[in-house]
Structures are given as structure tokens and as C-alpha cells.
mmCIF file of C-alpha atoms in Angstrom:
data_model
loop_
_atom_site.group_PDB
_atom_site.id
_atom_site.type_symbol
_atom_site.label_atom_id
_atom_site.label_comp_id
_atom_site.label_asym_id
_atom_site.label_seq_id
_atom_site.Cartn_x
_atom_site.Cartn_y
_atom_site.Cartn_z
ATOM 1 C CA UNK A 1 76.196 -18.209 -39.010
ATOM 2 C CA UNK A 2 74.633 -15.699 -41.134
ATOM 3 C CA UNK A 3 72.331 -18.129 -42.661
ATOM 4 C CA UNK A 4 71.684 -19.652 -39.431
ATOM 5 C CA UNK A 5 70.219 -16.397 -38.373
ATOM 6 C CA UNK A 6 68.408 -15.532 -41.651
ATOM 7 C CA UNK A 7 66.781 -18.977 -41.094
ATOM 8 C CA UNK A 8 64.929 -18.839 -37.765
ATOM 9 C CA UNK A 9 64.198 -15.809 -38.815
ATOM 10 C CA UNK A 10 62.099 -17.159 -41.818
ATOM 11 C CA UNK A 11 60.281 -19.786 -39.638
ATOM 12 C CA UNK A 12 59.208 -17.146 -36.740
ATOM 13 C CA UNK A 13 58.050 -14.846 -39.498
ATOM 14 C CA UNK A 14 55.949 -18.268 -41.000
ATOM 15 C CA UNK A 15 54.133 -18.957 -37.616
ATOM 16 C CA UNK A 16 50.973 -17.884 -37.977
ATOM 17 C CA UNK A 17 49.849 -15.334 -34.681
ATOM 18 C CA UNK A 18 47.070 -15.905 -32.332
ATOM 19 C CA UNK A 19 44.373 -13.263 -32.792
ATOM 20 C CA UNK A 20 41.574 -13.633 -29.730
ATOM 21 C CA UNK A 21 38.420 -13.726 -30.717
ATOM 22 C CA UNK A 22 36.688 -10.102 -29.862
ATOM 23 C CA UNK A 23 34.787 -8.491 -31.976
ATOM 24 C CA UNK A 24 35.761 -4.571 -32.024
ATOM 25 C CA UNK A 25 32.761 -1.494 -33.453
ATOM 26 C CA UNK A 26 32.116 1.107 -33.140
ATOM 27 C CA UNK A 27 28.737 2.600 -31.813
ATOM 28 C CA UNK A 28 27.905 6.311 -32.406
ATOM 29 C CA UNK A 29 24.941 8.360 -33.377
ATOM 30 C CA UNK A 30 23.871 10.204 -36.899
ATOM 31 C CA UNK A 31 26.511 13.332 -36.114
ATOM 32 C CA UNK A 32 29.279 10.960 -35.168
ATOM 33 C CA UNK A 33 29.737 11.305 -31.415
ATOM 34 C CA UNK A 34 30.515 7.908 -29.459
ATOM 35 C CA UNK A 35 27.314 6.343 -27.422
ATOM 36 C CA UNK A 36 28.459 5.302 -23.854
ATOM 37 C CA UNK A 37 27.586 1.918 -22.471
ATOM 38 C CA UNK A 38 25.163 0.714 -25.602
ATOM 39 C CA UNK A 39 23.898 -2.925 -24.961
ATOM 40 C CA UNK A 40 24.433 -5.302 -27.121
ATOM 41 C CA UNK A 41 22.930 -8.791 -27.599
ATOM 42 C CA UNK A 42 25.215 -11.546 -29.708
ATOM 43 C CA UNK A 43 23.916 -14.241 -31.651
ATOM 44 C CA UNK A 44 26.149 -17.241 -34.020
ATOM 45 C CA UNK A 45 25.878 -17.494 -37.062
ATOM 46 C CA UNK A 46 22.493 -20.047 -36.287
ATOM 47 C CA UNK A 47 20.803 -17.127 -34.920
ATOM 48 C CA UNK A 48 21.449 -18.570 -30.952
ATOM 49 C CA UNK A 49 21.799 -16.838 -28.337
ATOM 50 C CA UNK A 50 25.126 -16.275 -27.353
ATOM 51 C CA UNK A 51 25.194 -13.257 -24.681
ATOM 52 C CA UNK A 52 24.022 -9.822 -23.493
ATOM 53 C CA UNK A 53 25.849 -7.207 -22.023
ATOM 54 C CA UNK A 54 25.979 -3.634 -21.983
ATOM 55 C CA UNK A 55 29.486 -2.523 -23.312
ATOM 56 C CA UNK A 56 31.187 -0.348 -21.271
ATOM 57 C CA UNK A 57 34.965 -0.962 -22.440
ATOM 58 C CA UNK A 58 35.931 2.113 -25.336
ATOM 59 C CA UNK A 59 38.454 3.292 -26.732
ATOM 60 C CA UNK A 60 39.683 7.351 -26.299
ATOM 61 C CA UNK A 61 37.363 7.750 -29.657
ATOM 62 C CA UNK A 62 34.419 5.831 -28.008
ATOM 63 C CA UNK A 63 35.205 2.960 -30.039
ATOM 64 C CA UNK A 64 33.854 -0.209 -28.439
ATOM 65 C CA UNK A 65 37.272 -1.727 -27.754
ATOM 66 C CA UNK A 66 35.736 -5.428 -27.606
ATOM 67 C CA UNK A 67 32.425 -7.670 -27.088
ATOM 68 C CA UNK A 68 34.599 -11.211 -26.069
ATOM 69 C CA UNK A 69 33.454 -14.138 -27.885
ATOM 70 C CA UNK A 70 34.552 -17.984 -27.392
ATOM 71 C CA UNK A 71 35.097 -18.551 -31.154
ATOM 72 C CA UNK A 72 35.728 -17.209 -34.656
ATOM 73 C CA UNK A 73 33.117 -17.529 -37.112
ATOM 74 C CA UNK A 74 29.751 -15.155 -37.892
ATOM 75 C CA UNK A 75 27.730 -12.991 -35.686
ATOM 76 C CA UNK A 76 24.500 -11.264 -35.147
ATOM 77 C CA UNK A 77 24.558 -8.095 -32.979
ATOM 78 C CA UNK A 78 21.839 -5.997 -32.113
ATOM 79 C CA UNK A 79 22.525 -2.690 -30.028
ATOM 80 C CA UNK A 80 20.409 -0.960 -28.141
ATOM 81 C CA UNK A 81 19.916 2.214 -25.693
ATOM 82 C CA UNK A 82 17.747 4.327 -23.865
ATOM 83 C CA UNK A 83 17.042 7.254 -25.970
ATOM 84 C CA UNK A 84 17.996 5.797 -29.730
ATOM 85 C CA UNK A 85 16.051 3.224 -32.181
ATOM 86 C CA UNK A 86 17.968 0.198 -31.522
ATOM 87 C CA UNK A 87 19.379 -1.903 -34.262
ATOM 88 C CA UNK A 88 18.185 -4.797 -35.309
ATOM 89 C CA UNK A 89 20.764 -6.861 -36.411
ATOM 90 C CA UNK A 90 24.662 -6.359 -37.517
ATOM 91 C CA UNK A 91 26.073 -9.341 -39.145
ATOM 92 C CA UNK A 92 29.984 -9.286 -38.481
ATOM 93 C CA UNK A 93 32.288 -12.336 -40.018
ATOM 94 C CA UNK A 94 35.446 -12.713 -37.527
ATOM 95 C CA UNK A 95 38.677 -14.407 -38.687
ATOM 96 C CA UNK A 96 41.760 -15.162 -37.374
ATOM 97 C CA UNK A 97 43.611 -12.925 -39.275
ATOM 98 C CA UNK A 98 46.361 -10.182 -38.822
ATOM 99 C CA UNK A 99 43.682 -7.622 -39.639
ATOM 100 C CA UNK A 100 40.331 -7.491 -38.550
ATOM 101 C CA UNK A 101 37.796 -4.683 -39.237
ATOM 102 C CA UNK A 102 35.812 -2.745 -36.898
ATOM 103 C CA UNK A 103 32.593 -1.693 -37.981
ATOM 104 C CA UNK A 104 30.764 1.408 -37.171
ATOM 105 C CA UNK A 105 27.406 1.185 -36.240
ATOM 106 C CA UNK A 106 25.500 4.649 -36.547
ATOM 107 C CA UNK A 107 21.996 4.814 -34.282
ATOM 108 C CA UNK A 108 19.534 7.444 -34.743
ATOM 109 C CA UNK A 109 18.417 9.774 -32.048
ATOM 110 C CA UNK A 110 14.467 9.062 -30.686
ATOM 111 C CA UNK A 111 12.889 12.099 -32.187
ATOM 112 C CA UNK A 112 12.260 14.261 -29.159
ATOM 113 C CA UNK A 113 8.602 15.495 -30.007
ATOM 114 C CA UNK A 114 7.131 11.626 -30.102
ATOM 115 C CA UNK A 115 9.094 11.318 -26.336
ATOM 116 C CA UNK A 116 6.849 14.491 -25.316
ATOM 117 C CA UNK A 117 4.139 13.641 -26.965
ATOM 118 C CA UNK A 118 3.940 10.622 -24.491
ATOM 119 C CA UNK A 119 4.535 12.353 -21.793
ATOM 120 C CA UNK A 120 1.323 14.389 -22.732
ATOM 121 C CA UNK A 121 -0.733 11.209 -23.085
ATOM 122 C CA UNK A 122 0.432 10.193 -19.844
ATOM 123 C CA UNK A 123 0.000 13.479 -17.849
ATOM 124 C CA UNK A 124 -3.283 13.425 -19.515
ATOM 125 C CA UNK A 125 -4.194 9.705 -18.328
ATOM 126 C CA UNK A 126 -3.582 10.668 -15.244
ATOM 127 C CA UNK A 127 -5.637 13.842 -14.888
ATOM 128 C CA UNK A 128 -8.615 11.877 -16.141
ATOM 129 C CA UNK A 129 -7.974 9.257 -13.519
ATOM 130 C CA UNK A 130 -7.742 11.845 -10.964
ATOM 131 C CA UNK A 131 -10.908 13.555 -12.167
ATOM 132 C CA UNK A 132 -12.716 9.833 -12.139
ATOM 133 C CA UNK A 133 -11.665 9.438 -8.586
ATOM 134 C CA UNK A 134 -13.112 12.915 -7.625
ATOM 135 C CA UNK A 135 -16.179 12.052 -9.348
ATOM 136 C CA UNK A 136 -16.844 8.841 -7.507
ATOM 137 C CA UNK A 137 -15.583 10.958 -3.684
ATOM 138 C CA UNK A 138 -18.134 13.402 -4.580
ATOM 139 C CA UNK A 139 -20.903 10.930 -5.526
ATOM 140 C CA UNK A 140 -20.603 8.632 -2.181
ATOM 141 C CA UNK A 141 -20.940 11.761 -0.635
ATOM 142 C CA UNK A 142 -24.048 12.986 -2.272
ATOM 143 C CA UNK A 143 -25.549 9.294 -2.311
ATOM 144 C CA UNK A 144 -25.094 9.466 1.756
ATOM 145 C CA UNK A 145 -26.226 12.763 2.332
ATOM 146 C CA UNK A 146 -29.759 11.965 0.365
ATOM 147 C CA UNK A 147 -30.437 8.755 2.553
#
């Protein structure tokens, strides 16, 4: 009986276990704190398209908990959001194995003086667009007043 046991035993340890195929990283700026809701765009291992979606599912640590995928094999990622340079491309290998890794993808802040710096330019473009509308009220005006 013993050896009965010790047997099936054996085989369930044998049996390989199904491991889905999700891709789990981690997405967090230069000092280490988790971005929220980054969007990510998935490629295979051709460079295809595969999907887009902006990630919203993390972990307490702000650990993307997955990015679903239909099949194992090599991926592109790129990650993006509002505020950050994105990244261009992440190339993760997924297996069916026991363990899979989770990298950690680190994006850098936009520099904050180049964002105002913009905003400048634009405040500016807009003044002199102003100032050209002005100039054109106030010369209809003169040109009808001479007539």
C-alpha cells in the first residue's frame, strides 16, 4: 500500500503544470516608485502587432501583475505615458516554465523645464496672433475712416 501511495505520488509530481501565458513587469520611474496605468503596445517575436492597452492591473508594489497574451514565445513591448520618455522596445522571452521572471522597466521623468519651455512658446504664439488680429481690427478701421 505504501508503495502504491509513493507511486502516484511520483507521477503527479512528473506532470508538467500549466503556466498561462501573461507576461508580468514591472514599470516604475528613475527613484523607484510604481507608474499607474502605463500603456503598453505588444509585438511577436516578427515585430507584428499584437495589442495595445493601457495596464491598469498591479500588484500592492505597483508591479504590473499581467499584459495577457495568446501564446508563449518572444515579445516586443514598448511603454509609454504622459509625462515620461516612453520606451522603445523591451524584448521579453516567455516559457512555460515553473518560474518566470518579471522584468522591471525604469522610465525617466520629462525634464520639467523643456515642458515649460513649451508652454512659453505657446503663450507666446498666441500673443503674437492676438497682436496680428489687433493689427488687422485697427487697420479696417483706419482704411474706412480715410475713404
Amino acid at each position: 500500500m505504501l508503495g502504491l501511495l509513493s507511486g502516484t505520488s511520483l507521477l503527479t509530481q512528473a506532470q508538467p503544470q500549466y503556466v498561462e501565458p501573461a507576461i508580468k513587469i514591472g514599470v516604475f520611474d528613475s527613484e523607484g516608485n510604481p507608474i499607474d496605468k502605463p500603456k503598453v503596445i505588444v509585438y511577436d517575436s516578427l515585430h507584428r502587432f499584437v495589442k495595445e492597452e493601457v495596464v491598469n492591473k498591479t500588484d500592492f508594489k505597483g508591479q504590473i501583475k499581467k499584459i495577457e497574451i495568446q501564446n508563449f514565445g518572444t515579445y516586443y513591448l514598448q511603454f509609454s505615458k504622459e509625462g515620461y520618455e516612453p520606451i522603445e522596445e523591451v524584448r521579453v522571452t516567455w516559457k512555460n516554465d515553473m518560474v518566470n521572471r518579471s522584468p522591471i522597466v525604469k522610465m525617466k521623468l520629462l525634464n520639467a523645464s523643456k515642458s515649460l519651455s513649451w508652454m512659453w512658446w505657446e503663450i507666446g504664439a498666441v500673443m503674437l496672433l492676438m497682436a496680428l488680429q489687433g493689427y488687422k481690427i485697427f487697420r479696417k478701421k483706419y482704411n474706412n475712416k480715410n475713404l
